[in-house]
Structure formats: structure tokens, C-alpha cells
Coordinates of C-alpha atoms in Angstrom, one line a residue:
M42 CA 0.0 0.1 -0.1
L43 CA 1.2 3.5 -0.9
D44 CA 0.5 6.4 1.5
C45 CA 1.0 9.6 -0.7
A46 CA 1.7 12.9 0.9
C47 CA 2.0 11.0 4.4
G48 CA 3.2 13.8 6.3
E49 CA 4.8 13.1 9.6
G50 CA 3.8 9.5 9.2
Y51 CA 1.0 8.6 11.7
G52 CA -1.5 7.8 9.1
S53 CA 1.1 5.4 7.6
A54 CA 1.9 3.8 10.8
M55 CA -1.9 3.3 11.4
L56 CA -2.3 1.6 8.0
A57 CA 0.7 -0.7 8.9
T58 CA -1.1 -2.1 11.7
R59 CA -3.6 -3.6 9.1
A60 CA -1.8 -3.8 5.6
A61 CA 1.1 -6.3 4.9
E62 CA 3.4 -3.6 3.7
V63 CA 3.2 0.4 3.5
D64 CA 5.4 2.8 1.8
G65 CA 5.0 6.5 2.8
V66 CA 6.2 9.4 0.6
D67 CA 6.2 13.0 1.2
L68 CA 7.8 16.0 -0.6
S69 CA 9.1 17.2 2.9
A70 CA 12.5 15.6 3.7
E71 CA 12.2 17.1 7.3
A72 CA 8.7 15.3 7.6
I73 CA 10.3 12.2 6.3
L74 CA 12.9 12.4 9.0
H75 CA 10.5 12.5 11.7
A76 CA 8.6 9.9 10.3
K77 CA 11.4 7.5 9.9
A78 CA 12.7 8.5 13.6
R79 CA 9.2 8.0 15.1
Y80 CA 7.5 5.0 13.3
G81 CA 10.4 3.6 11.1
A82 CA 10.9 0.7 13.7
A83 CA 7.8 -1.1 12.2
P84 CA 9.3 -3.8 9.8
N85 CA 6.5 -3.6 7.1
L86 CA 6.7 0.4 7.1
R87 CA 8.8 2.4 4.9
F88 CA 9.4 6.2 4.3
H89 CA 10.5 7.8 1.2
Q90 CA 11.1 11.4 0.4
G91 CA 9.6 12.2 -3.2
N92 CA 7.4 14.4 -5.3
A93 CA 3.7 13.0 -5.5
L94 CA 3.8 14.3 -9.2
E95 CA 6.6 12.1 -9.8
L96 CA 6.2 8.7 -7.8
P97 CA 9.7 7.1 -7.5
F98 CA 7.9 3.7 -7.8
A99 CA 7.6 1.1 -10.4
D100 CA 4.6 0.5 -12.4
H101 CA 1.6 -1.6 -11.1
Q102 CA 3.6 -1.9 -7.8
F103 CA 0.6 -1.5 -5.5
D104 CA -2.7 -3.1 -4.4
A105 CA -3.9 0.3 -2.9
V106 CA -3.1 4.0 -2.8
V107 CA -4.2 6.3 0.1
S108 CA -3.9 9.9 -0.5
F109 CA -5.7 12.3 2.1
E110 CA -5.6 16.1 1.9
T111 CA -3.4 16.2 -1.2
L112 CA -5.5 16.8 -4.2
E113 CA -6.5 20.3 -3.3
H114 CA -2.9 21.3 -2.7
L115 CA -2.0 20.9 -6.3
V116 CA -2.8 22.4 -9.7
E117 CA -1.6 19.4 -11.5
Q118 CA -4.4 17.1 -10.4
E119 CA -4.5 15.1 -13.8
Q120 CA -1.0 14.4 -13.3
L121 CA -1.4 13.2 -9.8
L122 CA -4.1 10.8 -10.9
A123 CA -2.2 9.6 -13.9
G124 CA 0.6 8.5 -11.3
F125 CA -1.7 6.9 -9.2
R126 CA -3.2 5.1 -11.8
R127 CA 0.4 4.0 -13.2
V128 CA 1.7 2.6 -9.8
L129 CA -1.6 0.8 -9.1
K130 CA -2.0 -3.0 -10.0
P131 CA -4.9 -3.5 -12.5
D132 CA -7.2 -4.5 -9.9
G133 CA -5.8 -2.3 -7.4
F134 CA -7.6 0.9 -5.7
L135 CA -7.3 4.5 -4.6
L136 CA -8.9 6.2 -1.7
I137 CA -8.6 9.8 -2.0
S138 CA -10.0 12.8 -0.1
S139 CA -11.1 16.3 -1.1
P140 CA -13.0 19.2 0.6
D141 CA -16.4 20.2 -1.0
K142 CA -15.7 23.6 -2.2
R143 CA -19.4 24.6 -1.5
V144 CA -19.5 23.9 2.0
Y145 CA -15.7 24.3 2.9
S146 CA -15.2 27.8 1.3
D147 CA -18.4 29.1 -0.3
L148 CA -20.8 28.7 2.6
T149 CA -18.2 29.7 5.3
G150 CA -16.4 32.4 3.4
Y151 CA -13.2 30.8 4.7
Q152 CA -10.1 30.9 2.0
N153 CA -7.3 28.2 2.9
E154 CA -4.0 29.9 1.5
F155 CA -2.5 26.4 1.0
H156 CA -5.5 25.1 -1.4
L157 CA -4.5 26.0 -4.9
K158 CA -7.5 23.9 -6.7
E159 CA -10.5 23.0 -4.6
L160 CA -13.5 21.2 -6.4
Y161 CA -17.1 21.0 -6.3
R162 CA -18.7 17.4 -5.9
D163 CA -19.4 17.2 -9.6
E164 CA -15.9 18.3 -10.6
L165 CA -14.1 16.0 -8.4
I166 CA -16.1 12.9 -9.8
D167 CA -15.7 13.9 -13.4
L168 CA -12.0 14.1 -12.8
L169 CA -11.6 10.8 -10.9
Q170 CA -13.7 9.1 -13.5
R171 CA -11.3 10.1 -16.4
F172 CA -8.7 7.6 -14.6
F173 CA -10.8 5.3 -12.5
P174 CA -14.1 4.6 -14.1
A175 CA -15.6 2.8 -11.0
T176 CA -16.2 5.4 -7.9
R177 CA -17.8 5.1 -4.8
V178 CA -18.4 8.4 -2.9
F179 CA -18.6 9.0 1.0
G180 CA -19.1 12.0 2.9
Q181 CA -17.2 13.0 6.0
K182 CA -17.8 15.7 8.8
L183 CA -17.0 16.0 12.4
M184 CA -20.3 15.6 14.4
F185 CA -21.5 15.4 18.2
Q186 CA -23.5 12.2 18.8
S187 CA -25.1 10.2 21.5
T188 CA -23.7 6.6 21.2
I189 CA -25.4 3.5 22.5
V190 CA -23.0 0.6 22.7
A191 CA -23.7 -3.0 23.8
E192 CA -21.5 -3.6 26.8
D193 CA -20.5 -7.3 25.3
G194 CA -19.1 -5.4 22.3
H195 CA -21.0 -7.5 19.8
F196 CA -22.4 -5.6 16.7
E197 CA -24.7 -7.7 15.1
R198 CA -26.9 -4.6 13.6
A199 CA -26.2 -0.9 13.8
T200 CA -28.5 1.8 13.2
V201 CA -28.0 5.6 12.8
A202 CA -30.7 8.5 13.2
F203 CA -30.8 12.3 12.6
G204 CA -33.1 14.5 14.2
E205 CA -33.5 18.3 14.2
A206 CA -33.2 20.5 17.5
G207 CA -36.6 21.3 18.7
S208 CA -38.4 18.8 16.5
S209 CA -39.6 15.3 17.2
A210 CA -38.9 14.2 13.5
V211 CA -36.1 11.3 13.0
T212 CA -34.6 10.2 9.9
E213 CA -32.1 7.6 9.2
A214 CA -31.1 9.3 6.0
F215 CA -27.8 11.2 6.1
A216 CA -29.0 14.8 5.3
L217 CA -26.0 16.8 6.7
D218 CA -23.7 18.4 4.1
P219 CA -20.5 16.8 4.3
V220 CA -17.3 19.0 4.3
Y221 CA -15.0 16.5 2.6
F222 CA -15.5 13.8 0.2
I223 CA -13.7 10.3 0.4
V224 CA -13.9 8.6 -2.8
A225 CA -12.9 4.9 -3.4
C226 CA -11.8 4.5 -7.2
A227 CA -10.7 1.6 -9.3
A228 CA -10.3 0.7 -13.0
R229 CA -13.5 -1.4 -12.7
A230 CA -16.3 -1.8 -10.3
D231 CA -15.3 -5.3 -9.0
A232 CA -11.9 -4.0 -7.8
L233 CA -13.7 -1.4 -5.5
P234 CA -12.9 -2.7 -1.8
A235 CA -15.9 -3.7 0.2
L236 CA -16.2 -0.6 2.5
P237 CA -18.9 -0.1 5.2
G238 CA -21.6 2.6 4.4
L239 CA -21.0 4.1 7.7
H240 CA -17.9 4.4 10.0
G241 CA -17.5 6.1 13.1
F242 CA -14.2 7.0 14.8
S243 CA -13.6 8.5 18.3
D244 CA -10.2 9.0 20.2
Q245 CA -10.2 7.3 23.6
S246 CA -9.5 10.6 25.4
E247 CA -12.4 12.4 23.7
S248 CA -10.2 15.3 23.1
V249 CA -12.7 17.2 20.8
Y250 CA -15.5 17.0 23.3
R251 CA -13.0 17.8 26.3
H252 CA -12.0 21.1 24.3
Y253 CA -15.6 21.8 23.7
E254 CA -16.5 21.4 27.3
H255 CA -13.3 23.8 28.2
E256 CA -14.7 26.4 25.7
I257 CA -18.1 26.3 27.3
R258 CA -16.9 26.6 30.7
K259 CA -14.9 29.6 29.7
N260 CA -18.0 31.1 28.0
M261 CA -20.1 30.6 31.1
Q262 CA -17.4 32.2 33.1
A263 CA -17.2 35.2 31.0
G264 CA -20.8 35.4 31.0
Q265 CA -21.1 35.5 34.9
M266 CA -18.2 38.0 34.8
L267 CA -20.3 40.4 32.5
I268 CA -23.4 39.9 34.8
D269 CA -21.5 40.7 38.0
R270 CA -19.9 43.8 36.1
D271 CA -23.4 45.1 35.1
E272 CA -24.7 44.7 38.8
R273 CA -21.7 46.6 40.1
I274 CA -22.2 49.4 37.7
A275 CA -26.1 49.7 38.2
K276 CA -25.2 49.8 42.1
L277 CA -22.5 52.5 41.4
E278 CA -25.0 54.6 39.2
A279 CA -27.5 54.2 42.0
E280 CA -25.1 55.4 44.7
L281 CA -24.1 58.2 42.2
D282 CA -27.6 59.4 41.9
V283 CA -28.2 59.5 45.7
T284 CA -25.0 61.4 46.2
K285 CA -26.1 64.0 43.5
R286 CA -29.6 64.4 45.0
A287 CA -27.9 64.9 48.4
L288 CA -25.4 67.7 47.0
A289 CA -28.3 69.4 45.3
D290 CA -30.6 69.5 48.6
A291 CA -27.5 70.6 50.3
A292 CA -27.0 73.5 47.9
N293 CA -30.6 74.6 48.0
A294 CA -30.8 74.6 51.8
T295 CA -27.4 76.7 52.0
A296 CA -29.1 79.3 49.4
S297 CA -32.4 79.2 51.5
V298 CA -30.4 80.2 54.6
S299 CA -28.3 83.0 52.9
G300 CA -31.9 84.2 51.3
N301 CA -30.5 84.0 47.9
T302 CA -31.6 81.2 45.6
P303 CA -29.3 80.5 42.8
A304 CA -31.9 81.6 40.2
A305 CA -32.1 84.9 42.0
L306 CA -28.5 85.6 41.6
P307 CA -27.1 87.7 39.1
F308 CA -25.1 85.8 36.3
W309 CA -21.6 86.6 37.5
R310 CA -22.4 85.7 41.1
R311 CA -23.7 82.4 40.3
W312 CA -20.5 81.3 38.9
F313 CA -17.8 83.4 41.2
R314 CA -19.5 83.6 44.6

């Protein structure tokens, strides 16, 4: 298996726990040095410094190619896919990811400076099918879910449901816009891998959820600080009003004793008395 644009190598290392052999390749010499130092002890894992557009491998060498977060970083996308087709065996398959330009960029207004050529869904499929006529498309996005798991760990059957906040309606159809597409590609349909229609992943430490909880606590604390501040300001303003009234009453009392009210004094004496 080839992991193209493997970066610092953790994905290649994960693949090597299942695949017989994995070759990781990346343009960055620094990334490859890191990958070799950290993961290079695995006997079935090798790392190579090389250009994704000029893969340093023989024709028909690999049963599978995996390339995540690569396509959108290149303008020469046809050249990349032609290289994948060259190094794959005739019955091999490609697993590739690409952000949906409509969701990733258009709807958010976000521009990733490292993305040189993002694609809409139809553009992506048209491009892939020029080199791999058989495709199966998957959508991926990060979501918070309530998960119910059998304690014995057996999964004879799995279901998934989607609901709308404030509504009792529930559907089993995936109606949420994916941020990324992951596409399985092959030269012919019978070479496509038998992939599950639904796959979930969660790290054991639940780091994303922990971060979410941390941010919620910070926001709640900030909100309470604003409430406390507003209460203090209101109290100080009330005390100021009382002080102003007391000063006004004292001024009026002083003027009454002297027999001259401020309004009866000549203009210049109101200011210089």
C-alpha cells in the first residue's frame, strides 16, 4: 500500500497495523526524517522523500493507494491521478479525499491559503472518473453524537438516526452536508473495496469533546463576569444618583439660609460667589 503525501507519518503507521506493507512518501525531507525516527521501527513500514507528481515507484507496484488532503494542494491534479493509476495494479484501488468547495469555502467564506485548486462534487467525480471509471463516494464531517454501545461489544446490527433541534422528527437518511468527500476509485467496479456504508471514529480521550467543554466553561465564566460587572455598575450608578440628590439638597438649603436662591443671583455671582 502507498500512502501519498504521508506528512509526519502517523497515518502510514496506522495503515501498517492492518496492511502487509506500507510505503509513505512526502515532499518534505523534514517530515520524512521525523516519520522514520518515530515510526520507522515497524518492519512493514518504509518512508521515502519524493514528489507526489513524480512517484519513485515501479508501474503496477501497489494493491492500494491512499491520499488524503493532497489533491486540493496541487494544480496538476490530472498528473497526480495519472501517477496513481500507473503505480496501481490493474485490480488495485485508490482512496482519496477532497474538501467540498461549496461547504468548505463558499458557505463559510473561508479561504485556505494552502489550497490551490478546490473542487465542487461534480468536478471531483468527473476528474476521478477520467482515470478510474468506478467510484464510490463517501461524505465526512465532524459531528457530536449520542452513542449507545452493547456492553458485550457485539455489533450484529447498527442503526443511525438524525434529528433536528426542537423537532420530534427523526430520519435515518444522512441529510447533513459533508465537509470532505472520500472516494474509493478503481479501474473497474469489481476492484472496489467492500467498505462499510457508515464508519465512526472517536479517540479514547475524547479530546474534541473535552475542548468543547473547556470552551463552554470559559464562556459561562465570562458571561457571569459580565453579569457581575453590570450589577456593580448599576449599584454605583444608583449610589451616584443618591449623592447627586444629596448635594443638590445641600446647595438648596445653603441658598435658602442666605436668602438667595441660585436662580435669583446675578449671572456673574452664580459662577464666582
